[in-house]
Amino acid sequence: MIVRRPVYFVGSLCLIILAGFLAGLVFFLLLPKGAAVAATGLLILSAASFAGAVLCLARALGG
């Protein structure tokens, strides 16, 4: 794997870490109020962050 743009590569890693943190935070804050709400928030955060990370990774690899 040749990283042509290190800024985007680091950005994608940061997005993945941030997504995990935010998903965990939403999960723990909303779990007492209802598992369905927590699961929905977790799913939305995960999908959005994964899409952003994939785009950044594609840019980093020169795609």
PDB file of C-alpha atoms in Angstrom:
ATOM      1  CA  MET A   1       0.000   0.000   0.000  1.00  0.00           C
ATOM      2  CA  ILE A   2       1.519   3.279  -1.115  1.00  0.00           C
ATOM      3  CA  VAL A   3       0.199   6.338   0.669  1.00  0.00           C
ATOM      4  CA  ARG A   4       0.487   9.284  -1.691  1.00  0.00           C
ATOM      5  CA  ARG A   5      -1.249  11.827   0.513  1.00  0.00           C
ATOM      6  CA  PRO A   6      -0.422  11.277   4.198  1.00  0.00           C
ATOM      7  CA  VAL A   7      -2.795  14.036   5.339  1.00  0.00           C
ATOM      8  CA  TYR A   8      -5.839  12.183   4.044  1.00  0.00           C
ATOM      9  CA  PHE A   9      -4.545   8.887   5.442  1.00  0.00           C
ATOM     10  CA  VAL A  10      -4.144  10.380   8.919  1.00  0.00           C
ATOM     11  CA  GLY A  11      -7.531  12.059   8.527  1.00  0.00           C
ATOM     12  CA  SER A  12      -9.207   8.745   7.784  1.00  0.00           C
ATOM     13  CA  LEU A  13      -7.628   7.165  10.852  1.00  0.00           C
ATOM     14  CA  CYS A  14      -8.780  10.094  12.991  1.00  0.00           C
ATOM     15  CA  LEU A  15     -12.311   9.748  11.613  1.00  0.00           C
ATOM     16  CA  ILE A  16     -12.381   6.071  12.541  1.00  0.00           C
ATOM     17  CA  ILE A  17     -11.170   6.803  16.089  1.00  0.00           C
ATOM     18  CA  LEU A  18     -13.597   9.714  16.489  1.00  0.00           C
ATOM     19  CA  ALA A  19     -16.453   7.600  15.194  1.00  0.00           C
ATOM     20  CA  GLY A  20     -15.744   4.891  17.726  1.00  0.00           C
ATOM     21  CA  PHE A  21     -15.592   7.429  20.537  1.00  0.00           C
ATOM     22  CA  LEU A  22     -18.810   9.178  19.511  1.00  0.00           C
ATOM     23  CA  ALA A  23     -20.635   5.906  18.979  1.00  0.00           C
ATOM     24  CA  GLY A  24     -19.616   4.722  22.435  1.00  0.00           C
ATOM     25  CA  LEU A  25     -20.633   8.035  23.975  1.00  0.00           C
ATOM     26  CA  VAL A  26     -24.049   7.993  22.305  1.00  0.00           C
ATOM     27  CA  PHE A  27     -24.528   4.367  23.291  1.00  0.00           C
ATOM     28  CA  PHE A  28     -23.775   4.984  26.979  1.00  0.00           C
ATOM     29  CA  LEU A  29     -25.767   8.224  27.177  1.00  0.00           C
ATOM     30  CA  LEU A  30     -28.890   6.947  25.456  1.00  0.00           C
ATOM     31  CA  LEU A  31     -28.925   3.336  26.643  1.00  0.00           C
ATOM     32  CA  PRO A  32     -31.003   4.026  29.790  1.00  0.00           C
ATOM     33  CA  LYS A  33     -33.596   5.893  27.694  1.00  0.00           C
ATOM     34  CA  GLY A  34     -34.096   3.071  25.246  1.00  0.00           C
ATOM     35  CA  ALA A  35     -32.027   0.554  23.392  1.00  0.00           C
ATOM     36  CA  ALA A  36     -33.715   1.363  20.070  1.00  0.00           C
ATOM     37  CA  VAL A  37     -32.709   5.033  20.250  1.00  0.00           C
ATOM     38  CA  ALA A  38     -29.149   4.116  21.178  1.00  0.00           C
ATOM     39  CA  ALA A  39     -28.917   1.555  18.397  1.00  0.00           C
ATOM     40  CA  THR A  40     -30.230   4.035  15.830  1.00  0.00           C
ATOM     41  CA  GLY A  41     -27.758   6.724  16.882  1.00  0.00           C
ATOM     42  CA  LEU A  42     -24.932   4.205  16.844  1.00  0.00           C
ATOM     43  CA  LEU A  43     -25.867   3.025  13.364  1.00  0.00           C
ATOM     44  CA  ILE A  44     -26.072   6.563  11.944  1.00  0.00           C
ATOM     45  CA  LEU A  45     -22.731   7.588  13.459  1.00  0.00           C
ATOM     46  CA  SER A  46     -21.030   4.421  12.288  1.00  0.00           C
ATOM     47  CA  ALA A  47     -22.322   4.741   8.731  1.00  0.00           C
ATOM     48  CA  ALA A  48     -21.402   8.415   8.418  1.00  0.00           C
ATOM     49  CA  SER A  49     -17.921   7.997   9.846  1.00  0.00           C
ATOM     50  CA  PHE A  50     -17.232   4.886   7.783  1.00  0.00           C
ATOM     51  CA  ALA A  51     -18.209   6.716   4.597  1.00  0.00           C
ATOM     52  CA  GLY A  52     -15.968   9.644   5.501  1.00  0.00           C
ATOM     53  CA  ALA A  53     -13.075   7.358   6.348  1.00  0.00           C
ATOM     54  CA  VAL A  54     -13.414   5.464   3.066  1.00  0.00           C
ATOM     55  CA  LEU A  55     -13.402   8.720   1.094  1.00  0.00           C
ATOM     56  CA  CYS A  56     -10.312   9.975   2.920  1.00  0.00           C
ATOM     57  CA  LEU A  57      -8.558   6.650   2.464  1.00  0.00           C
ATOM     58  CA  ALA A  58      -9.328   6.686  -1.261  1.00  0.00           C
ATOM     59  CA  ARG A  59      -7.843  10.173  -1.526  1.00  0.00           C
ATOM     60  CA  ALA A  60      -4.783   9.102   0.451  1.00  0.00           C
ATOM     61  CA  LEU A  61      -4.128   6.210  -1.902  1.00  0.00           C
ATOM     62  CA  GLY A  62      -4.423   8.466  -4.925  1.00  0.00           C
ATOM     63  CA  GLY A  63      -7.877   7.358  -6.086  1.00  0.00           C
TER      64      GLY A  63
END
